[in-house]
Each structure stands twice: as structure tokens, then as C-alpha cells.
């Protein structure tokens, strides 16, 4: 039996098309896999900022997840913005029920423009219920600060905080350091089953088109996991994809604020697996 590797993205919708579900579907498709989706919230946003977040009721989120999981049975799940506690609990129950092989959780708590997208109760439930079920969590510096209450301004501090977050039960922690001072970007990863500290370094690209990069990265990691790569290799390949997408989109004008990267900088044929 032939099939496509499938990734389910559980996230919010971005009507401007640069982040959220839309960025996830573009990423998964660009990397040659099949994208399914469960929408957790509808947002009113554009390249200049977020104007409103409207959560989808938890039972509807659950129905979407169950519809996909009982039929298409995805190889990996990416989780993005979850803005209310009951939806967090609903997703956690679904993960415990269906036992997906790979769960990549991007805890979207703060938008690029600085808007907080999640309430404190939801954050608490995420720590208790969703993180222990995740293969990898991918907070940026702002989200890591929200989670730990600690200032993070150096790579050494990122390593320490990654180790702290790892104790909360996930299989791995990738802290994204794109907003560090200086001309270098550095992400830091620690895995539960591996004492090695992974650093992913790259020179910064001068571009304001970075809308949706976190969504894109986590979706790319989920896709490469679904394609059979080990987690550390999947992260490395995903980082390369995002970097090239930012580079290819840096001179494109979409909107008046932070435009998106170029998800389709290189056409990729659809992967087909035999089962």
C-alpha cells in the first residue's frame, strides 16, 4: 500500500497567510508531505500585528483531531497556538488516546509584535499536561522567559534554561535564539536520552520578513520526523530549510510590516511511502 507521510498541524489560523495553520500547510507541502489540520483559534492579524484572537470551542477542536486521527493516522503532529485551558486538556487527551509517534510543540505565547496570545491558566495546563507528551518543545526567547521567569540573553543562559525545561517532561527542548544580540543566530537543543548539547549557529540575515518563522520551523521538524529522520537530524534539516526560506524571501514586499519567508523557494516532489 502506497501513502504519503502525513503531518497533522493543530494550531490557530492566520488570515494574512504568513503564520499559523497557513504557514504549517505551506511548509509541510513544500517539503513533500501531506498536511492535515485542526484549527484551535481564528485570529485577525496581518504583517503589522495581531488584532484579535477568537478560540474555537474545545469540542470542535476534538472533533477535528479525531476525524483526522481515526482515518488518515498522521505520522507526526505539530502543535502551535492553543489559547485556552480546556483546548489544551482536549489536545492532551487526544494524544494519550492515539499515541502519535512524533509530537512537536511550538508553545506560541507571544506574537512577533509582542502581543500575548495565551492566558496564564492555559500556560499552567500546558506545563502539566502537554509538555510531558511532547517529543520536542520549541520556545523562542520570549516564550522561554514566560515559562521560567528568567532573563535569557546569552547562549550559556539558553543552555541552562533548556536543561530546566527538559525536567518538565518533554523528550527534548529547542530554544530559539534568533533575537539574541549580535550578528549570529544560535538555537540550543537538549534531548532527554542524550547528554549532548546541540547548537545550531548561522549568520543573521538582514530581513524584516520573518513572520511565521517559528511556525515554519516546528512544522518542518515534524515533517522531517515523519520522513524518518532522527530528531537531531530533523532539527538540523528544518533549520536549513527555514534559513534558505528567509534568504529567498528577504527582498519580497508583502504587507507593510513583517512579511513571511519564502516557503516555496525550491520545488520538492511529493514523497510516497509503502506500508
PDB file of N, CA and C in Angstrom, residues 4-5 33 65 68 92 96 106 133 144 148 176 193 203 208 212 223 235 239 244 246 262 266:
ATOM      1  N   UNK A   4       1.247   8.843   1.440  1.00  0.00           N
ATOM      2  CA  UNK A   4       2.113   9.983   1.714  1.00  0.00           C
ATOM      3  C   UNK A   4       2.399  10.045   3.209  1.00  0.00           C
ATOM      4  N   UNK A   5       3.596  10.464   3.597  1.00  0.00           N
ATOM      5  CA  UNK A   5       3.806  10.786   5.009  1.00  0.00           C
ATOM      6  C   UNK A   5       2.899  11.959   5.359  1.00  0.00           C
ATOM      7  N   UNK A  33       5.350  16.444   1.878  1.00  0.00           N
ATOM      8  CA  UNK A  33       4.484  15.589   2.679  1.00  0.00           C
ATOM      9  C   UNK A  33       3.037  16.090   2.590  1.00  0.00           C
ATOM     10  N   UNK A  65      -9.560  16.758  15.440  1.00  0.00           N
ATOM     11  CA  UNK A  65      -8.433  15.851  15.692  1.00  0.00           C
ATOM     12  C   UNK A  65      -8.855  14.404  15.492  1.00  0.00           C
ATOM     13  N   UNK A  68      -9.277  13.285  11.846  1.00  0.00           N
ATOM     14  CA  UNK A  68      -8.014  13.027  11.146  1.00  0.00           C
ATOM     15  C   UNK A  68      -7.331  11.773  11.683  1.00  0.00           C
ATOM     16  N   UNK A  92      -4.365  17.169  24.934  1.00  0.00           N
ATOM     17  CA  UNK A  92      -3.630  16.186  25.742  1.00  0.00           C
ATOM     18  C   UNK A  92      -4.376  14.857  25.793  1.00  0.00           C
ATOM     19  N   UNK A  96      -2.986  11.187  24.390  1.00  0.00           N
ATOM     20  CA  UNK A  96      -2.961   9.962  25.205  1.00  0.00           C
ATOM     21  C   UNK A  96      -3.791   8.852  24.571  1.00  0.00           C
ATOM     22  N   UNK A 106       5.189  23.800  19.514  1.00  0.00           N
ATOM     23  CA  UNK A 106       5.696  25.163  19.481  1.00  0.00           C
ATOM     24  C   UNK A 106       4.785  26.003  20.373  1.00  0.00           C
ATOM     25  N   UNK A 133       3.912  15.108  27.069  1.00  0.00           N
ATOM     26  CA  UNK A 133       3.510  14.272  25.937  1.00  0.00           C
ATOM     27  C   UNK A 133       4.227  14.650  24.646  1.00  0.00           C
ATOM     28  N   UNK A 144      10.427  31.269  26.429  1.00  0.00           N
ATOM     29  CA  UNK A 144      11.211  30.651  27.497  1.00  0.00           C
ATOM     30  C   UNK A 144      11.212  31.533  28.746  1.00  0.00           C
ATOM     31  N   UNK A 148       9.769  30.353  32.413  1.00  0.00           N
ATOM     32  CA  UNK A 148      10.690  30.201  33.541  1.00  0.00           C
ATOM     33  C   UNK A 148      10.813  31.447  34.411  1.00  0.00           C
ATOM     34  N   UNK A 176      14.980  28.767  20.716  1.00  0.00           N
ATOM     35  CA  UNK A 176      15.332  29.516  19.518  1.00  0.00           C
ATOM     36  C   UNK A 176      15.898  30.877  19.904  1.00  0.00           C
ATOM     37  N   UNK A 193      17.265  11.726  26.117  1.00  0.00           N
ATOM     38  CA  UNK A 193      18.006  10.465  26.018  1.00  0.00           C
ATOM     39  C   UNK A 193      19.433  10.662  25.514  1.00  0.00           C
ATOM     40  N   UNK A 203      24.783  32.838  10.512  1.00  0.00           N
ATOM     41  CA  UNK A 203      24.801  34.310  10.490  1.00  0.00           C
ATOM     42  C   UNK A 203      23.386  34.858  10.308  1.00  0.00           C
ATOM     43  N   UNK A 208      13.274  41.943   7.239  1.00  0.00           N
ATOM     44  CA  UNK A 208      12.123  42.130   8.114  1.00  0.00           C
ATOM     45  C   UNK A 208      11.048  41.066   7.837  1.00  0.00           C
ATOM     46  N   UNK A 212       6.092  34.232  10.952  1.00  0.00           N
ATOM     47  CA  UNK A 212       5.794  32.813  10.827  1.00  0.00           C
ATOM     48  C   UNK A 212       6.989  31.888  10.836  1.00  0.00           C
ATOM     49  N   UNK A 223       7.756  17.420   9.942  1.00  0.00           N
ATOM     50  CA  UNK A 223       7.773  16.777   8.621  1.00  0.00           C
ATOM     51  C   UNK A 223       8.991  15.884   8.454  1.00  0.00           C
ATOM     52  N   UNK A 235      15.881  18.399  13.156  1.00  0.00           N
ATOM     53  CA  UNK A 235      16.021  19.803  13.541  1.00  0.00           C
ATOM     54  C   UNK A 235      17.039  20.509  12.644  1.00  0.00           C
ATOM     55  N   UNK A 239      16.157  23.616  10.271  1.00  0.00           N
ATOM     56  CA  UNK A 239      16.847  24.894  10.391  1.00  0.00           C
ATOM     57  C   UNK A 239      17.375  25.355   9.028  1.00  0.00           C
ATOM     58  N   UNK A 244      17.091  29.090   4.430  1.00  0.00           N
ATOM     59  CA  UNK A 244      17.030  29.329   2.984  1.00  0.00           C
ATOM     60  C   UNK A 244      15.737  30.050   2.606  1.00  0.00           C
ATOM     61  N   UNK A 246      14.105  32.227   4.527  1.00  0.00           N
ATOM     62  CA  UNK A 246      14.273  33.640   4.902  1.00  0.00           C
ATOM     63  C   UNK A 246      15.140  34.354   3.868  1.00  0.00           C
ATOM     64  N   UNK A 262       9.925  32.795   2.301  1.00  0.00           N
ATOM     65  CA  UNK A 262       9.507  32.147   1.049  1.00  0.00           C
ATOM     66  C   UNK A 262       9.493  30.630   1.252  1.00  0.00           C
ATOM     67  N   UNK A 266      12.097  26.397  -3.396  1.00  0.00           N
ATOM     68  CA  UNK A 266      12.592  25.286  -4.217  1.00  0.00           C
ATOM     69  C   UNK A 266      11.512  24.215  -4.296  1.00  0.00           C
TER      70      UNK A 266
END
